[in-house]
Amino acid sequence: MKDYKMKTEHQFTVTIQPGGRQINAKAGTSLRLVLLGAGVELDGICGGKGICKKCKVKILLGKQALAASPTEGLSKKEAKAGWRLACLVPVLENLVVEVPLKAKEDDRKAQLVSVMRKAKPTSSILKQCITIKKPDLDDQRADLDRLAAAVNLKTLSFAYQVLQKLPLLIREANYQLTITRDGDRLLDVEAKDTSKGLYGIAFDLGTTTVVGSLIDMYSGAVLATGAEANLQRSYGADVISRITYLIEHDDGIITLQQKVIATMNKIIRVLIDKAGILAQSIFAVSVVGNTCMQHLLLGVDPRHLAFAPYVPAFQGAQQIAAGVLGLDVNRECVVYIAPNVAGYVGADTVGVILATEVDKSDEIQLVVDIGTNGEIVLGNKDRLYSCSTAAGPAFEGAQIKHGMRATQGAIEGVTINDDVLLKVIGNTDPKGICGSGLVDLVAQLKIVGIIDSSGRILPPEKLKGLPKKLVERIIKGEGGYDFLLYAAETGQSIVLTQKDIRELQLAKGAIFAGINILLKHAGLDLGKVKLLLLAGAFGNYIKIDSAKAIGLLPPGIKTRQIGNAAGYGAGLLLISDEEKEKAEAIAKRVEYIELSGMVDFQEEFIKALNFA
Amino acid sequence: MKDYKMKTEHQFTVTIQPGGRQINAKAGTSLRLVLLGAGVELDGICGGKGICKKCKVKILLGKQALAASPTEGLSKKEAKAGWRLACLVPVLENLVVEVPLKAKEDDRKAQLVSVMRKAKPTSSILKQCITIKKPDLDDQRADLDRLAAAVNLKTLSFAYQVLQKLPLLIREANYQLTITRDGDRLLDVEAKDTSKGLYGIAFDLGTTTVVGSLIDMYSGAVLATGAEANLQRSYGADVISRITYLIEHDDGIITLQQKVIATMNKIIRVLIDKAGILAQSIFAVSVVGNTCMQHLLLGVDPRHLAFAPYVPAFQGAQQIAAGVLGLDVNRECVVYIAPNVAGYVGADTVGVILATEVDKSDEIQLVVDIGTNGEIVLGNKDRLYSCSTAAGPAFEGAQIKHGMRATQGAIEGVTINDDVLLKVIGNTDPKGICGSGLVDLVAQLKIVGIIDSSGRILPPEKLKGLPKKLVERIIKGEGGYDFLLYAAETGQSIVLTQKDIRELQLAKGAIFAGINILLKHAGLDLGKVKLLLLAGAFGNYIKIDSAKAIGLLPPGIKTRQIGNAAGYGAGLLLISDEEKEKAEAIAKRVEYIELSGMVDFQEEFIKALNFA
């Protein structure tokens, strides 16, 4: 790798397509290191020396980078199209690069793109530069009437700030203004021509994590993405515990609303800093999330979701000005709260359906979105069923003795041969285990026979045939045996407890039972399901084989991991009014199966607890 | 008068019709004393002994009072209709009484009624008690959808608070709610049946004084009236000085908006206390005021009204939620800001036209509304002209050496014979002189010859023929002579200075010149004007003869004082959507004559300065 010397230690932004994720890069760094550092998987066996020619990427934007990087070993056609070897590309400016799709199962972005689609921007929110006629003594019409004439609307509907800004702005700007409108309603006025800058943010409001994407409203391009832990987590790990909190505290609903707004505002700050735009130029926000999260965002008490007959306060899409909620964007920014299916199948599921178009599929598909709740959709263009099961936060590392979220130091993969090999996020010493690591570990222990089909960790004396190093890891714990995963020289060792396995069994049992109930309700057997789509952050990082081995997912179905499909759906809803109409139709069309109190479900659940 | 003994010292409310003014009265007091104490002029020469039968009033509401008061000396028909002698009526409960119209010129209420009219309540804002279907496991529709079905609206438009209140309220109220709607939009929900209580407040936003009337939205009845000094007065006595203030202070517009809102909130508090209703049940507010005041209320910078071409930021009617402005009524109360004619002829003038129906008159009428600005309307059903002249605050007692507002201690009338007789509000020692007193005084001085036609106070040596007591009152002052009005034994004497007369000349000259310009513009001479209507608080208390004597009003026209016609117009606008449509039409129809910089006006003004 060359050593690119730069005069300044400037930071540039590298935008990775598809997906639009943005990374800061020190000027002069090689693009390969930047991409690897960001977790992008690039082929390459020469270690970044420009020899193996495997780390090809396409430079979509970056004139200097194209000029500065050699094209040897590339075809003329490739070179002309912008392909370069990432290891030979210096980051000399802001770059937009396309990383080629790979067929490997763990390349999630590729699969995400293969089932998801783009939408044409058709938002009713738009900007327009106008010139207003100057007044004189023969034309004393009011400023507002002058503005109405310029936008060619007979009756003007407008936000309060338009009227308040108008008289001074109109003259400062010498009668040239940019208006932002939502259909016939004026949201804002700015001096001079700012019509190019119109942005929106698509939010996926998870119980545990909130993700936001800053999107150019004209092109639909993702300019930046950011995620933050939902600040509501201090008030309960799941929906039911948050409802309990607000029942027990008079101002609980206000607190929970403020916390989610604060989380969103943290993301907004990050996104506008990354993209270098003004918060005032954000005029659209879309939000998907489960029904309870949608209620909490609006400060609407969701407690009745917790009691039969599980009735939400609202189901359809809602619209509200950002200023009313306290979001740090333009106060008249239109916040679109996507519609929910029912009390426990929310707008996030609508977003998943929208992104995957399972509602248009000829073949029967199964979509499983695993978060703190597991939402399941089954069907095709003719019929759609959905249900929700309380998987609990085990998949997100909670309620597991050494569980943690999938961040730096989390064991995310486990291989067991003669001994145990750990894959740790960030290649550091392990600090704990995350959901995908847990599934992997239990699957491997099941395969080698350390765990029996009931989920019990067998005592060492029953495992005499296994390698000694493995058997030594089985140690006496509370209520059974623990499996020692990592023995720290100093500090805490990491173990899997018998109770951890029980937690996992409850979680996977709930998902699997949900799938079976939907199949039963639809009168279908598993063989009819042609494709299983696995959505959500956890689903994206899990090993499919392991998930099938522990009975979290049914075997024998082609399975794709599609990443944050709900968030992708939020993006579609942000930029397109057509998608909003589709979402409303989907929310009404999906048949919701209430599992609470259903005897069938209890039976399926108990059956699904074991490892088959 | 009888002496009515009561068990308790309870206070009752007496509502005086027409006008709806409310007065507190100690239980057992005679109605005559209550009315006299409130400044209502009742005939009567026997001193309240039930002998002269002159103080007849009609009891509209008050069963006990009707039963308790004798009907001797009244015809059977009169007695049956509720007529009684006020001196014999004990206040034993809350009363509503009608005071008979009198022909005397100083009976303003009578005249007010003779030219003003009632409107049928036709507001789109109304309350409705509904019952909502309870949910069960077979009907899990959301609360909001359940509500929409109950109000029989397919798509529901609603204020945010409706959604926030709904889930808890609906169950507390056992599915019986009262909704308040404005057309198809839901403003609020309340538990159980509260559909009877729906109120509004009509405001007249004067530069100097703000008046509000609390009105029952169903009947149109005035339940209480209150007035407060506009708290903006500390920032300038007139429109131009307030604009100067906000030009010189960065947050001037915010300060001025807050001050007028604070003034309105003071009035709101008084009104709801008087009427014993909840602020939350006020769902309509209407506001008339001059164009600048309408801007300041909305926090919209009015500075361009002060510079050619004198363009307002808005002219048409505006609507805004009370919560946005910070008015202490229901946050979704619809605040209707009535339309203005032009930069200097505001919604108050539209209110006057609406109340007087000069726009429907066959004959030519002249309407003069004298406040800090004088607005003048001329015309009939075929054509209407208007202009505004800056009379200044002299008529409200400002910029006059011993000037004061028309409150306790103000000299409001002057008679000059051999000496000077003063009429003082509240019959106390005089503290100063108010507008009507000033006009009266100058008119009298002109008549006896102490002031010449140029406005000069003549020196004593030129007034040898006058009574000695009068001549002695002419004393040397700054820049001429002063006229001693009241020599206090201790404390301050009250004088009229030469400069005071000059201020009055400027004020009356401006009004008179405005009238002449309108006549000229319309191609009419004074003889064609059949009726002159004098609106506004000052116009209500002035002596017409005196006003004509000093050349404030033209001679030889039948003149009526109609009181606060602008505020009355605001009441019409509050309760009736039809009146709102009329107001919009009037505001567009009236031809506005811009006096600023008009050479003709300057000439007329200079001519009008002298006392003819």
Short mmCIF file of C-alpha atoms in Angstrom, two decimals, chain B residues 43-342:
data_model
loop_
_atom_site.label_atom_id
_atom_site.label_comp_id
_atom_site.label_asym_id
_atom_site.label_seq_id
_atom_site.Cartn_x
_atom_site.Cartn_y
_atom_site.Cartn_z
CA ASP B 43 -85.68 58.41 35.36
CA GLY B 44 -87.26 59.03 38.71
CA ILE B 45 -88.06 62.03 40.86
CA CYS B 46 -89.39 60.50 44.06
CA GLY B 47 -85.99 59.29 45.24
CA GLY B 48 -86.82 55.59 45.05
CA LYS B 49 -90.03 55.53 47.00
CA GLY B 50 -92.21 53.81 44.38
CA ILE B 51 -94.30 56.98 43.95
CA CYS B 52 -93.33 58.57 40.65
CA LYS B 53 -93.49 55.27 38.70
CA LYS B 54 -90.68 56.47 36.41
CA CYS B 55 -87.97 53.86 36.98
CA LYS B 56 -89.66 51.04 35.10
CA VAL B 57 -87.45 48.09 34.04
CA LYS B 58 -88.35 44.70 32.61
CA ILE B 59 -87.29 41.61 34.55
CA LEU B 60 -86.22 39.08 31.91
CA LEU B 61 -84.94 36.49 34.36
CA GLY B 62 -85.69 36.44 38.11
CA LYS B 63 -88.70 34.57 39.45
CA GLN B 64 -88.27 35.64 43.07
CA ALA B 65 -87.82 39.27 42.11
CA LEU B 66 -91.00 39.18 40.03
CA ALA B 67 -92.91 37.62 42.88
CA ALA B 68 -91.49 39.93 45.51
CA SER B 69 -92.05 43.28 43.82
CA PRO B 70 -95.41 45.08 43.77
CA THR B 71 -97.18 45.78 40.49
CA GLU B 72 -99.31 48.75 41.63
CA GLY B 73 -99.32 51.58 39.16
CA LEU B 74 -98.48 49.26 36.28
CA SER B 75 -100.94 48.02 33.68
CA LYS B 76 -101.84 44.35 33.80
CA LYS B 77 -100.17 43.84 30.45
CA GLU B 78 -97.00 45.54 31.69
CA ALA B 79 -96.97 43.49 34.88
CA LYS B 80 -97.43 40.25 32.98
CA ALA B 81 -94.61 41.13 30.60
CA GLY B 82 -92.29 41.49 33.58
CA TRP B 83 -92.18 45.26 33.98
CA ARG B 84 -91.52 46.47 37.52
CA LEU B 85 -90.37 49.61 39.27
CA ALA B 86 -86.64 49.18 39.80
CA CYS B 87 -86.84 50.93 43.17
CA LEU B 88 -89.19 48.25 44.47
CA VAL B 89 -87.30 45.22 43.12
CA PRO B 90 -85.06 43.44 45.66
CA VAL B 91 -82.03 41.58 44.28
CA LEU B 92 -82.78 38.11 45.67
CA GLU B 93 -81.08 36.03 42.95
CA ASN B 94 -79.12 36.53 39.72
CA LEU B 95 -81.17 38.84 37.51
CA VAL B 96 -81.34 39.71 33.87
CA VAL B 97 -83.07 43.03 33.35
CA GLU B 98 -83.90 45.14 30.36
CA VAL B 99 -83.51 48.87 30.79
CA PRO B 100 -85.97 50.81 28.59
CA LEU B 101 -84.67 52.82 25.66
CA LYS B 102 -84.76 56.56 26.10
CA ALA B 103 -84.82 59.23 23.49
CA LYS B 104 -82.36 61.50 25.21
CA GLU B 105 -79.20 62.09 23.23
CA ASP B 106 -76.91 61.06 26.08
CA ASP B 107 -78.50 57.65 26.42
CA ARG B 108 -75.94 55.77 24.42
CA LYS B 109 -77.19 52.24 24.87
CA ALA B 110 -80.53 53.15 23.41
CA GLN B 111 -78.95 54.55 20.31
CA LEU B 112 -76.55 51.69 20.10
CA VAL B 113 -79.44 49.28 19.89
CA SER B 114 -81.38 51.35 17.46
CA VAL B 115 -78.70 51.01 14.81
CA MET B 116 -77.20 47.66 15.73
CA ARG B 117 -78.71 44.29 15.18
CA LYS B 118 -78.64 40.72 16.36
CA ALA B 119 -77.17 37.79 14.46
CA LYS B 120 -78.42 34.23 14.48
CA PRO B 121 -75.75 31.95 15.92
CA THR B 122 -74.44 29.90 12.97
CA SER B 123 -70.96 28.94 14.10
CA SER B 124 -69.33 25.83 12.68
CA ILE B 125 -68.00 25.25 16.19
CA LEU B 126 -70.32 23.05 18.19
CA LYS B 127 -70.48 20.36 20.85
CA GLN B 128 -72.04 16.94 20.56
CA CYS B 129 -72.49 14.14 23.06
CA ILE B 130 -71.75 10.72 21.56
CA THR B 131 -71.63 7.11 22.66
CA ILE B 132 -68.82 4.91 21.41
CA LYS B 133 -69.02 1.18 20.81
CA LYS B 134 -67.02 -0.83 23.33
CA PRO B 135 -64.26 -3.05 21.92
CA ASP B 136 -63.96 -6.80 22.38
CA LEU B 137 -61.72 -9.55 20.97
CA ASP B 138 -63.89 -9.71 17.85
CA ASP B 139 -63.71 -5.95 17.36
CA GLN B 140 -60.19 -4.71 18.06
CA ARG B 141 -60.56 -1.47 16.11
CA ALA B 142 -58.52 1.41 17.48
CA ASP B 143 -60.12 3.99 19.79
CA LEU B 144 -59.80 6.64 17.11
CA ASP B 145 -61.58 4.53 14.50
CA ARG B 146 -64.31 3.79 17.03
CA LEU B 147 -64.69 7.53 17.64
CA ALA B 148 -64.80 8.25 13.90
CA ALA B 149 -67.59 5.70 13.50
CA ALA B 150 -69.56 7.32 16.35
CA VAL B 151 -69.35 10.80 14.83
CA ASN B 152 -70.13 9.32 11.45
CA LEU B 153 -67.08 10.71 9.68
CA LYS B 154 -65.10 8.53 7.32
CA THR B 155 -61.87 10.43 7.61
CA LEU B 156 -61.29 12.20 10.85
CA SER B 157 -59.36 15.41 11.16
CA PHE B 158 -58.55 16.14 14.77
CA ALA B 159 -56.40 18.20 17.07
CA TYR B 160 -53.45 16.46 18.69
CA GLN B 161 -54.99 16.71 22.16
CA VAL B 162 -57.92 14.56 21.01
CA LEU B 163 -55.58 11.65 20.28
CA GLN B 164 -53.62 12.21 23.47
CA LYS B 165 -56.69 12.29 25.69
CA LEU B 166 -58.68 9.59 23.97
CA PRO B 167 -57.46 6.22 25.33
CA LEU B 168 -57.81 7.06 29.03
CA LEU B 169 -60.83 9.36 28.71
CA ILE B 170 -62.90 6.95 26.66
CA ARG B 171 -62.72 4.32 29.41
CA GLU B 172 -63.05 6.70 32.37
CA ALA B 173 -66.20 8.02 30.74
CA ASN B 174 -67.46 4.52 30.04
CA TYR B 175 -67.61 5.28 26.32
CA GLN B 176 -69.79 8.40 26.58
CA LEU B 177 -67.97 11.51 25.40
CA THR B 178 -68.67 15.06 24.36
CA ILE B 179 -66.78 16.18 21.30
CA THR B 180 -66.23 19.75 20.26
CA ARG B 181 -65.88 20.13 16.54
CA ASP B 182 -65.25 22.92 14.06
CA GLY B 183 -66.92 21.59 10.97
CA ASP B 184 -65.30 18.22 10.31
CA ARG B 185 -62.35 18.86 12.59
CA LEU B 186 -62.41 17.60 16.18
CA LEU B 187 -61.02 20.14 18.60
CA ASP B 188 -61.43 18.34 21.92
CA VAL B 189 -63.05 15.47 23.75
CA GLU B 190 -64.46 15.55 27.26
CA ALA B 191 -65.87 12.82 29.47
CA LYS B 192 -69.66 12.47 29.69
CA ASP B 193 -72.18 15.02 28.48
CA THR B 194 -70.86 18.59 28.61
CA SER B 195 -72.54 19.62 25.38
CA LYS B 196 -74.42 22.52 26.97
CA GLY B 197 -71.36 24.59 27.82
CA LEU B 198 -69.79 26.21 24.78
CA TYR B 199 -68.47 29.73 25.04
CA GLY B 200 -66.59 32.34 23.07
CA ILE B 201 -64.99 35.71 23.67
CA ALA B 202 -65.23 38.68 21.32
CA PHE B 203 -62.30 41.08 21.65
CA ASP B 204 -61.95 44.66 20.55
CA LEU B 205 -58.21 45.26 20.55
CA GLY B 206 -57.78 48.99 20.96
CA THR B 207 -54.44 50.72 20.90
CA THR B 208 -55.23 52.09 24.36
CA THR B 209 -57.91 49.79 25.76
CA VAL B 210 -58.82 46.14 25.16
CA VAL B 211 -62.44 45.09 25.67
CA GLY B 212 -63.71 41.50 25.79
CA SER B 213 -67.21 40.01 25.96
CA LEU B 214 -67.90 36.46 27.02
CA ILE B 215 -70.69 35.06 24.89
CA ASP B 216 -72.79 31.89 24.97
CA MET B 217 -72.15 30.34 21.57
CA TYR B 218 -75.60 28.79 21.35
CA SER B 219 -77.78 31.78 22.27
CA GLY B 220 -75.44 34.64 21.48
CA ALA B 221 -76.15 36.06 24.96
CA VAL B 222 -73.44 38.26 26.46
CA LEU B 223 -72.61 36.72 29.85
CA ALA B 224 -69.93 39.15 30.98
CA THR B 225 -67.89 42.08 29.71
CA GLY B 226 -64.49 43.33 30.81
CA ALA B 227 -61.96 45.94 29.78
CA GLU B 228 -58.28 46.43 30.55
CA ALA B 229 -55.68 49.00 29.59
CA ASN B 230 -53.56 47.56 26.75
CA LEU B 231 -50.27 46.60 28.42
CA GLN B 232 -48.48 47.62 25.23
CA ARG B 233 -49.01 51.24 26.24
CA SER B 234 -45.72 51.28 28.13
CA TYR B 235 -44.05 50.84 24.74
CA GLY B 236 -45.70 53.76 23.02
CA ALA B 237 -49.02 55.60 23.12
CA ASP B 238 -49.88 55.11 19.47
CA VAL B 239 -49.29 52.73 16.60
CA ILE B 240 -46.32 54.62 15.17
CA SER B 241 -44.46 54.83 18.47
CA ARG B 242 -44.94 51.08 18.98
CA ILE B 243 -43.56 50.42 15.53
CA THR B 244 -40.62 52.66 16.42
CA TYR B 245 -40.10 50.57 19.54
CA LEU B 246 -39.95 47.31 17.65
CA ILE B 247 -37.63 48.71 15.01
CA GLU B 248 -35.24 49.73 17.77
CA HIS B 249 -35.44 46.47 19.75
CA ASP B 250 -34.52 43.06 18.37
CA ASP B 251 -37.16 41.24 20.36
CA GLY B 252 -39.59 44.15 20.20
CA ILE B 253 -42.16 42.23 18.21
CA ILE B 254 -42.10 39.40 20.75
CA THR B 255 -42.47 41.82 23.65
CA LEU B 256 -45.39 43.62 22.07
CA GLN B 257 -47.11 40.35 21.20
CA GLN B 258 -46.67 39.08 24.74
CA LYS B 259 -48.07 42.29 26.19
CA VAL B 260 -51.28 42.18 24.19
CA ILE B 261 -51.70 38.47 24.94
CA ALA B 262 -51.18 39.23 28.64
CA THR B 263 -53.84 41.93 28.43
CA MET B 264 -56.28 39.54 26.82
CA ASN B 265 -55.49 36.89 29.43
CA LYS B 266 -56.28 39.38 32.22
CA ILE B 267 -59.67 39.95 30.63
CA ILE B 268 -60.26 36.23 30.11
CA ARG B 269 -59.62 35.58 33.79
CA VAL B 270 -62.09 38.29 34.81
CA LEU B 271 -64.75 37.05 32.40
CA ILE B 272 -64.61 33.38 33.39
CA ASP B 273 -64.65 34.34 37.06
CA LYS B 274 -67.69 36.55 36.54
CA ALA B 275 -69.55 33.88 34.59
CA GLY B 276 -68.31 30.94 36.63
CA ILE B 277 -67.25 28.85 33.64
CA LEU B 278 -64.07 26.92 32.84
CA ALA B 279 -61.49 28.43 30.49
CA GLN B 280 -61.37 25.01 28.81
CA SER B 281 -64.93 25.45 27.58
CA ILE B 282 -64.01 28.53 25.52
CA PHE B 283 -63.59 27.32 21.96
CA ALA B 284 -64.03 30.49 19.95
CA VAL B 285 -62.36 33.89 20.07
CA SER B 286 -62.90 36.71 17.61
CA VAL B 287 -60.69 39.75 17.41
CA VAL B 288 -61.19 43.13 15.80
CA GLY B 289 -58.61 45.88 16.02
CA ASN B 290 -56.69 48.20 13.78
CA THR B 291 -54.37 46.59 11.26
CA CYS B 292 -51.28 47.21 13.36
CA MET B 293 -52.85 45.67 16.48
CA GLN B 294 -53.90 42.61 14.46
CA HIS B 295 -50.27 42.24 13.31
CA LEU B 296 -48.89 42.63 16.81
CA LEU B 297 -51.31 40.05 18.19
CA LEU B 298 -50.00 37.52 15.68
CA GLY B 299 -46.38 38.54 16.28
CA VAL B 300 -46.13 39.69 12.67
CA ASP B 301 -43.88 42.69 12.15
CA PRO B 302 -46.04 45.71 11.18
CA ARG B 303 -43.15 48.13 10.53
CA HIS B 304 -43.86 48.47 6.83
CA LEU B 305 -47.19 50.10 7.70
CA ALA B 306 -45.13 53.12 8.72
CA PHE B 307 -43.38 53.59 5.40
CA ALA B 308 -44.72 54.18 1.90
CA PRO B 309 -46.35 52.29 0.25
CA TYR B 310 -47.79 51.33 3.70
CA VAL B 311 -48.20 47.63 2.96
CA PRO B 312 -49.54 45.24 5.63
CA ALA B 313 -48.23 41.67 5.91
CA PHE B 314 -51.78 40.36 5.66
CA GLN B 315 -55.18 41.80 4.99
CA GLY B 316 -57.66 38.92 4.98
CA ALA B 317 -59.03 37.10 8.01
CA GLN B 318 -56.64 34.73 9.82
CA GLN B 319 -57.37 31.75 11.99
CA ILE B 320 -55.03 30.25 14.57
CA ALA B 321 -55.28 27.95 17.57
CA ALA B 322 -55.31 29.75 20.92
CA GLY B 323 -52.55 27.49 22.25
CA VAL B 324 -50.15 28.76 19.60
CA LEU B 325 -50.75 32.35 20.71
CA GLY B 326 -50.70 31.52 24.42
CA LEU B 327 -54.25 32.59 25.21
CA ASP B 328 -55.52 31.00 28.42
CA VAL B 329 -58.53 29.27 26.93
CA ASN B 330 -58.84 25.80 25.39
CA ARG B 331 -55.61 25.29 23.45
CA GLU B 332 -57.58 24.35 20.33
CA CYS B 333 -59.95 27.29 20.65
CA VAL B 334 -60.28 28.82 17.19
CA VAL B 335 -59.03 32.41 17.23
CA TYR B 336 -60.54 34.36 14.36
CA ILE B 337 -58.66 37.52 13.45
CA ALA B 338 -61.11 39.60 11.45
CA PRO B 339 -60.07 41.00 8.06
CA ASN B 340 -58.65 44.48 7.59
CA VAL B 341 -59.46 46.93 4.84
CA ALA B 342 -55.95 48.33 4.47
#
